[in-house]
PDB file of C-alpha atoms in Angstrom:
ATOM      1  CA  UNK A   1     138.231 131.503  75.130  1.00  0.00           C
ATOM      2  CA  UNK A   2     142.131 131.674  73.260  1.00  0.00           C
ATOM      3  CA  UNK A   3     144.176 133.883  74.776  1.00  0.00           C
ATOM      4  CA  UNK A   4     147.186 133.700  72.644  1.00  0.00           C
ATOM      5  CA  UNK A   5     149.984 131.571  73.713  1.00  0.00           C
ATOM      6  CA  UNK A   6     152.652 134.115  73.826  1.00  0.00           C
ATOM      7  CA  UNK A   7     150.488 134.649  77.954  1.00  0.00           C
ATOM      8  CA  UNK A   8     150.905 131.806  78.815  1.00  0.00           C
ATOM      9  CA  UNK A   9     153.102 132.600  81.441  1.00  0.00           C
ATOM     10  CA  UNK A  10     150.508 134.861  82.675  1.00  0.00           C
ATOM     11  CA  UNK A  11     147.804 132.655  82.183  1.00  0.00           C
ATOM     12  CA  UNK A  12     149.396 130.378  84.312  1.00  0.00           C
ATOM     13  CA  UNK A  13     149.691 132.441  87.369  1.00  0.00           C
ATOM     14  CA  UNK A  14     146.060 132.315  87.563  1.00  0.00           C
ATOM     15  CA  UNK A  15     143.484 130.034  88.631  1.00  0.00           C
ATOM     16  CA  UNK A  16     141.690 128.524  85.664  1.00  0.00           C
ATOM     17  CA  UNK A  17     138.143 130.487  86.640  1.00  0.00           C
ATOM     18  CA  UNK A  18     139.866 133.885  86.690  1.00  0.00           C
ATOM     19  CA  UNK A  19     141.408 132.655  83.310  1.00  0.00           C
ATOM     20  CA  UNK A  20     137.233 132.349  82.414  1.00  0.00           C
ATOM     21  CA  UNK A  21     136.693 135.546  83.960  1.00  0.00           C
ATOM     22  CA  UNK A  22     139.224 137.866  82.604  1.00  0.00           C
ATOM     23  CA  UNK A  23     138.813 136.423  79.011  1.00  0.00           C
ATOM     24  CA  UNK A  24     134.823 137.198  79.237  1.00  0.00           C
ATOM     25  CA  UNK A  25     136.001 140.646  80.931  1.00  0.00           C
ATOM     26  CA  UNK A  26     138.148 141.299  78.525  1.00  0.00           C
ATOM     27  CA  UNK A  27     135.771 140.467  75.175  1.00  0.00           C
ATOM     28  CA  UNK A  28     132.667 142.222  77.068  1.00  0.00           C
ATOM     29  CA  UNK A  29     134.265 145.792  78.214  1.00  0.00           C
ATOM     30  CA  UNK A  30     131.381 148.514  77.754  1.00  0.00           C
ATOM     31  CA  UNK A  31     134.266 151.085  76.812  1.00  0.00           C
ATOM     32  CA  UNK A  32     136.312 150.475  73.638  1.00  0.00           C
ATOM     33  CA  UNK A  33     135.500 146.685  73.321  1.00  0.00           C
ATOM     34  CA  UNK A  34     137.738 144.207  72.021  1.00  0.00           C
ATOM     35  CA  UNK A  35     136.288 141.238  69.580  1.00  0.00           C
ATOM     36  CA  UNK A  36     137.605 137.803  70.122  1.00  0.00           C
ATOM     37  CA  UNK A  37     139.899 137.881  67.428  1.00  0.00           C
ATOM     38  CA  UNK A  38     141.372 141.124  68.847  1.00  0.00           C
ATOM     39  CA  UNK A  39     141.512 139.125  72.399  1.00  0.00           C
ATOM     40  CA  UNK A  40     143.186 136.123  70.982  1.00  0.00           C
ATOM     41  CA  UNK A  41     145.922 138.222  69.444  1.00  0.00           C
ATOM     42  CA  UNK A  42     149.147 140.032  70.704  1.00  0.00           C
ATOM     43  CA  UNK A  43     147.909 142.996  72.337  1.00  0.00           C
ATOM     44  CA  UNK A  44     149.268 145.215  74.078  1.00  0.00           C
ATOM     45  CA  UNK A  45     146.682 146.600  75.670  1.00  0.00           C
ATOM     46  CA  UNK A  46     145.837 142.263  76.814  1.00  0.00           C
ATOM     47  CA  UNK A  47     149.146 142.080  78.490  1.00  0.00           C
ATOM     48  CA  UNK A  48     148.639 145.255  80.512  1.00  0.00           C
ATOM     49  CA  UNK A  49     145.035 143.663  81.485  1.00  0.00           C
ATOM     50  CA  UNK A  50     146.811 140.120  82.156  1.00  0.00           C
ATOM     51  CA  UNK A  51     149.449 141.323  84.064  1.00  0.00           C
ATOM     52  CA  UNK A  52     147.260 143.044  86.330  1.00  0.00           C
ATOM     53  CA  UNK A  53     144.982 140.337  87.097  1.00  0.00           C
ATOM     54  CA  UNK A  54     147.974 138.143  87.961  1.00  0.00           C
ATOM     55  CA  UNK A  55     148.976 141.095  90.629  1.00  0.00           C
ATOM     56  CA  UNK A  56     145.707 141.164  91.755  1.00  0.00           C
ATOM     57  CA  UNK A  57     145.264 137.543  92.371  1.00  0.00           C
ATOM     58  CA  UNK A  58     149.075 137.162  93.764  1.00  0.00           C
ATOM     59  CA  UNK A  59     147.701 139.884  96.379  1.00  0.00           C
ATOM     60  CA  UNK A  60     144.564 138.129  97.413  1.00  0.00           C
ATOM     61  CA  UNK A  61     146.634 134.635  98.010  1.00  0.00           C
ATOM     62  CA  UNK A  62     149.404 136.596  99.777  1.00  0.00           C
ATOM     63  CA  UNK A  63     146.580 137.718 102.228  1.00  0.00           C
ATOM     64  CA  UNK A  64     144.910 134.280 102.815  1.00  0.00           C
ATOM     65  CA  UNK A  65     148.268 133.708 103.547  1.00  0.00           C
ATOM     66  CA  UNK A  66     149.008 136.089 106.042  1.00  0.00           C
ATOM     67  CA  UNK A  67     145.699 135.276 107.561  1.00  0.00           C
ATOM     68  CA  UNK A  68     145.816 131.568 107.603  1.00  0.00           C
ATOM     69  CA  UNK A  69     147.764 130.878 110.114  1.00  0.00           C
ATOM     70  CA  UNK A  70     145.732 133.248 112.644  1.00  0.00           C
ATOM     71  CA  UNK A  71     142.955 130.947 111.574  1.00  0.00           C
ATOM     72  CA  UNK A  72     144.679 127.645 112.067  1.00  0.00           C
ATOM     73  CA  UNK A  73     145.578 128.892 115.863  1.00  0.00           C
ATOM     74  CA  UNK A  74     141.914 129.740 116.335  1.00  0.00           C
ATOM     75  CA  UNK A  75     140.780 126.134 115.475  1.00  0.00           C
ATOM     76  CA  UNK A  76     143.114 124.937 117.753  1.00  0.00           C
ATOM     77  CA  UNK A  77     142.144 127.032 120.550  1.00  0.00           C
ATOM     78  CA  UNK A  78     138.462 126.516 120.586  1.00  0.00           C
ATOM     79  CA  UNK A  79     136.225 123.793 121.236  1.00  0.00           C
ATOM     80  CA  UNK A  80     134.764 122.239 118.519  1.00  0.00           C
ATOM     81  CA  UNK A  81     131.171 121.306 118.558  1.00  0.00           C
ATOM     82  CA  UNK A  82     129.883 118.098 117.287  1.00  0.00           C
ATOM     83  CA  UNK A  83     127.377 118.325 114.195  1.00  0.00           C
ATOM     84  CA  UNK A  84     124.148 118.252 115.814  1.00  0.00           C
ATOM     85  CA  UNK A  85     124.961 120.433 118.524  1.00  0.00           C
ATOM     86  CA  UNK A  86     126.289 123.041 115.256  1.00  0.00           C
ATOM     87  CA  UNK A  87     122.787 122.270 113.725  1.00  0.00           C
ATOM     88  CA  UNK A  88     120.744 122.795 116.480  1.00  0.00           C
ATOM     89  CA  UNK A  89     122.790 126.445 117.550  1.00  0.00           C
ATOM     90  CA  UNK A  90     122.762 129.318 114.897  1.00  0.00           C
ATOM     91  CA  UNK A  91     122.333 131.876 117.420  1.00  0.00           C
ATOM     92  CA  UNK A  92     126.189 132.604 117.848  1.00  0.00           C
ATOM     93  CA  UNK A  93     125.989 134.455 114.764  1.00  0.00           C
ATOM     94  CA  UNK A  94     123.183 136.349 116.389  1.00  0.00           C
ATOM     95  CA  UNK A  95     124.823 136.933 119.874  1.00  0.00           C
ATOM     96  CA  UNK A  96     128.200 138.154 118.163  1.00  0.00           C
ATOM     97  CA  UNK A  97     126.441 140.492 116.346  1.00  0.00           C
ATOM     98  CA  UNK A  98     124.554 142.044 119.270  1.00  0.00           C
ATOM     99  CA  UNK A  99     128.033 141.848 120.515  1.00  0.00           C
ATOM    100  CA  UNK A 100     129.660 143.890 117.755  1.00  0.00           C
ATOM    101  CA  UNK A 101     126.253 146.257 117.660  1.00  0.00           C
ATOM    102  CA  UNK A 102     127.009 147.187 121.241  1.00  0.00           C
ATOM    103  CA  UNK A 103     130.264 147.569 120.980  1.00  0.00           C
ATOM    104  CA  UNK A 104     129.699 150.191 118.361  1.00  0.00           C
ATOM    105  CA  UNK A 105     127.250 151.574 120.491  1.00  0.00           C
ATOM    106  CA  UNK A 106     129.332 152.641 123.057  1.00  0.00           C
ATOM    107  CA  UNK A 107     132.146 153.533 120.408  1.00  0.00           C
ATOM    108  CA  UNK A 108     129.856 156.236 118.933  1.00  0.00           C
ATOM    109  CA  UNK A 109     128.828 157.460 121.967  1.00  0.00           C
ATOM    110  CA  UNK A 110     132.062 157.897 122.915  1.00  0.00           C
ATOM    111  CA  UNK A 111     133.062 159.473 119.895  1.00  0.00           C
ATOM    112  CA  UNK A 112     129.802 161.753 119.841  1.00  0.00           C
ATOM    113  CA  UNK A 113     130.958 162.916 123.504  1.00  0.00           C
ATOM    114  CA  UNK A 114     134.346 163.893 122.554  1.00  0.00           C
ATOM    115  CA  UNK A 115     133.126 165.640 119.122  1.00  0.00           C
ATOM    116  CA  UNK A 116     131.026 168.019 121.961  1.00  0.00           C
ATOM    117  CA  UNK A 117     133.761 168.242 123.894  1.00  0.00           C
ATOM    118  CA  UNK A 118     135.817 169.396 121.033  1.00  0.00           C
ATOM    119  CA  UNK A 119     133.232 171.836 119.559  1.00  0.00           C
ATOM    120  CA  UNK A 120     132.820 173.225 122.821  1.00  0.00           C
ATOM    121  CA  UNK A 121     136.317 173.867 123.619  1.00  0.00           C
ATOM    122  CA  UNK A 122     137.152 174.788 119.905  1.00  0.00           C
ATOM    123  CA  UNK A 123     133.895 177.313 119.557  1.00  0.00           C
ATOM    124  CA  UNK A 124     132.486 178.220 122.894  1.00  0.00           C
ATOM    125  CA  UNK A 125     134.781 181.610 123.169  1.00  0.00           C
ATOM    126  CA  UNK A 126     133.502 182.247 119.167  1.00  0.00           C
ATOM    127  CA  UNK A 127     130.124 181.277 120.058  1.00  0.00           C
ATOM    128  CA  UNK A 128     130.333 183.476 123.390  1.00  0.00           C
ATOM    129  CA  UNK A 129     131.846 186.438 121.247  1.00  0.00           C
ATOM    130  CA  UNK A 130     129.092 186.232 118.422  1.00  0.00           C
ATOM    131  CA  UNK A 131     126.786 186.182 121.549  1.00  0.00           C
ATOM    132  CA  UNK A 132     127.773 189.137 122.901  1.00  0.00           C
ATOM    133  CA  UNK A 133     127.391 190.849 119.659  1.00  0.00           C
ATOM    134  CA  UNK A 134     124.326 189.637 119.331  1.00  0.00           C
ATOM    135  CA  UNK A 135     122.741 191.200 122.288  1.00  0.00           C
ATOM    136  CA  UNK A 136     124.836 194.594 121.292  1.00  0.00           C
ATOM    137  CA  UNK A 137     123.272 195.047 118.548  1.00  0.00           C
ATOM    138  CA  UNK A 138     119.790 194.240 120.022  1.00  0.00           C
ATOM    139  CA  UNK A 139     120.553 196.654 122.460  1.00  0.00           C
ATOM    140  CA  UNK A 140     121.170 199.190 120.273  1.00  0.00           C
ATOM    141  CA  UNK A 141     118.169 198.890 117.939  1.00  0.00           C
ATOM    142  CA  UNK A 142     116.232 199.023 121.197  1.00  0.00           C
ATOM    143  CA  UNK A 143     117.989 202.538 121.762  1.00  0.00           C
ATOM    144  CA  UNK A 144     116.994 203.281 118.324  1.00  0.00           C
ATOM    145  CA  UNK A 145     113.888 202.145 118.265  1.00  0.00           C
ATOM    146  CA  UNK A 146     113.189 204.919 121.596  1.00  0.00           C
ATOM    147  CA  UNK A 147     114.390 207.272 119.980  1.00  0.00           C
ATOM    148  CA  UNK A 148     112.583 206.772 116.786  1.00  0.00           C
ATOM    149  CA  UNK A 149     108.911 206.396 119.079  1.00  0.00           C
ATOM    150  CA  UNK A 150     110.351 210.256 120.998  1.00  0.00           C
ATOM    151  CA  UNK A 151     110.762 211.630 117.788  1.00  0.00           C
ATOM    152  CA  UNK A 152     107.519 210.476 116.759  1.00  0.00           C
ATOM    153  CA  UNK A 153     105.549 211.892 119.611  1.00  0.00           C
ATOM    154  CA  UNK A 154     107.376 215.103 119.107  1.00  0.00           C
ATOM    155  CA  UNK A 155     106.437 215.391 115.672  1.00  0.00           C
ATOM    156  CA  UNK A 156     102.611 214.889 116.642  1.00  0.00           C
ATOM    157  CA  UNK A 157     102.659 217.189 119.418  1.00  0.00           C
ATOM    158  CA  UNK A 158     104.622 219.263 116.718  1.00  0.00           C
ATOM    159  CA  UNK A 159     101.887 218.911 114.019  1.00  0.00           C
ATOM    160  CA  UNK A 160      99.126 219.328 116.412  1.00  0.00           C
ATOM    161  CA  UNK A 161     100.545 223.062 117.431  1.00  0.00           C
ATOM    162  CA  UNK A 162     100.731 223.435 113.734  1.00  0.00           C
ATOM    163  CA  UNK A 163      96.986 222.031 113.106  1.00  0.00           C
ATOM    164  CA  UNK A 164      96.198 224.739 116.072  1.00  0.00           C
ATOM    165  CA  UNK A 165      97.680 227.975 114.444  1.00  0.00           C
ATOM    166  CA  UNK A 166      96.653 226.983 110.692  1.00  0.00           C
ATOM    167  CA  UNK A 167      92.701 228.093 111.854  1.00  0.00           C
ATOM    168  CA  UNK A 168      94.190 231.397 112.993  1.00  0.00           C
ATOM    169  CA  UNK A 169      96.331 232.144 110.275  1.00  0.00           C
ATOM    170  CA  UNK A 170      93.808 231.841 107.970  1.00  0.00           C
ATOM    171  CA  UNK A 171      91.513 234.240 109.499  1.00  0.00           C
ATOM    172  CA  UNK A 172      94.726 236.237 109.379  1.00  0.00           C
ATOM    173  CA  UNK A 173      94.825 235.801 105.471  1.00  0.00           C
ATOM    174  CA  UNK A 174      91.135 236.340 105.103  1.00  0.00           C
ATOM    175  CA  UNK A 175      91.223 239.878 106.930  1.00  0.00           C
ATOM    176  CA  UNK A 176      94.386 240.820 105.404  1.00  0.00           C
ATOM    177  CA  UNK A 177      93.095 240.531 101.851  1.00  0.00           C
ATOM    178  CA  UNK A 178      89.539 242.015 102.353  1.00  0.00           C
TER     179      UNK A 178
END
């Protein structure tokens, strides 16, 4: 692992095991690899890589930073244990995340009652609409469909007067063409 000692300024912005990592990064990319002669050289496609590893890593300390001291006050504020009552309790862990599991809970059924809320609100009067078309249009194929079954029985009691004269007019025929 060389980078080449024009980074050094980079290099030394970050800890030595992100040195390891971006260097075996760097020489093992799947896309466009670089060898390690490449890697050692001036690049500047390395720089670009360096740089933003260094903003990276600037970004993580700045938040353990920021969160640190929230920490510290949190030590101070609780009761430490001594070590064998820590050994002999590992339920905490457990309790706070039956804690947090509730607490979601409730959150999502709170969040589910207000999502039915809003649907009905937002679609009950499109629902109610689409409803009333609905029937409408049931009501009117039932019309149809009464119709339809009145026609039908007309047209048998229209084919059965016709079945009736056909014997006579064929006796009709028959005399007329003797």
């Amino acid at each position: 692992m060389k980078f080449n000692k024009a980074y050094s300024g980079l290099i030394n912005k970050l800890s030595p095991s992100l040195v390891c990592e971006a260097w075996s990064r760097i020489i093992s990319r799947k896309r466009n690899p670089i060898t390690e002669e490449e890697a050692s050289s001036i690049n500047p496609l390395i720089e670009s890589f360096l740089r933003h590893e260094v903003n990276r890593y600037q970004k993580k300390l700045k938040y353990q930073r920021k969160s640190l001291p929230l920490f510290k006050n949190s030590l101070y504020d609780t009761d430490m244990p001594d070590q064998e009552t820590q050994t002999r309790d590992t339920d905490p862990i457990c309790d706070h995340e039956e804690e947090i599991n509730c607490r979601i809970k409730k959150e999502l059924g709170s969040l589910s009652r207000q999502l039915l809320e809003y649907n009905e609100k937002t679609f009950d009067s499109f629902m109610q609409e689409i409803t009333k078309q609905l029937e409408e249009r049931i009501n009117a194929n039932n019309k149809l469909r009464s119709e339809i079954n009145q026609q039908k029985l007309k047209l048998q009691k229209a084919e059965k007067l016709l079945a009736g004269l056909k014997p006579n007019n064929s006796e009709a025929s028959v005399k007329t063409h003797k």
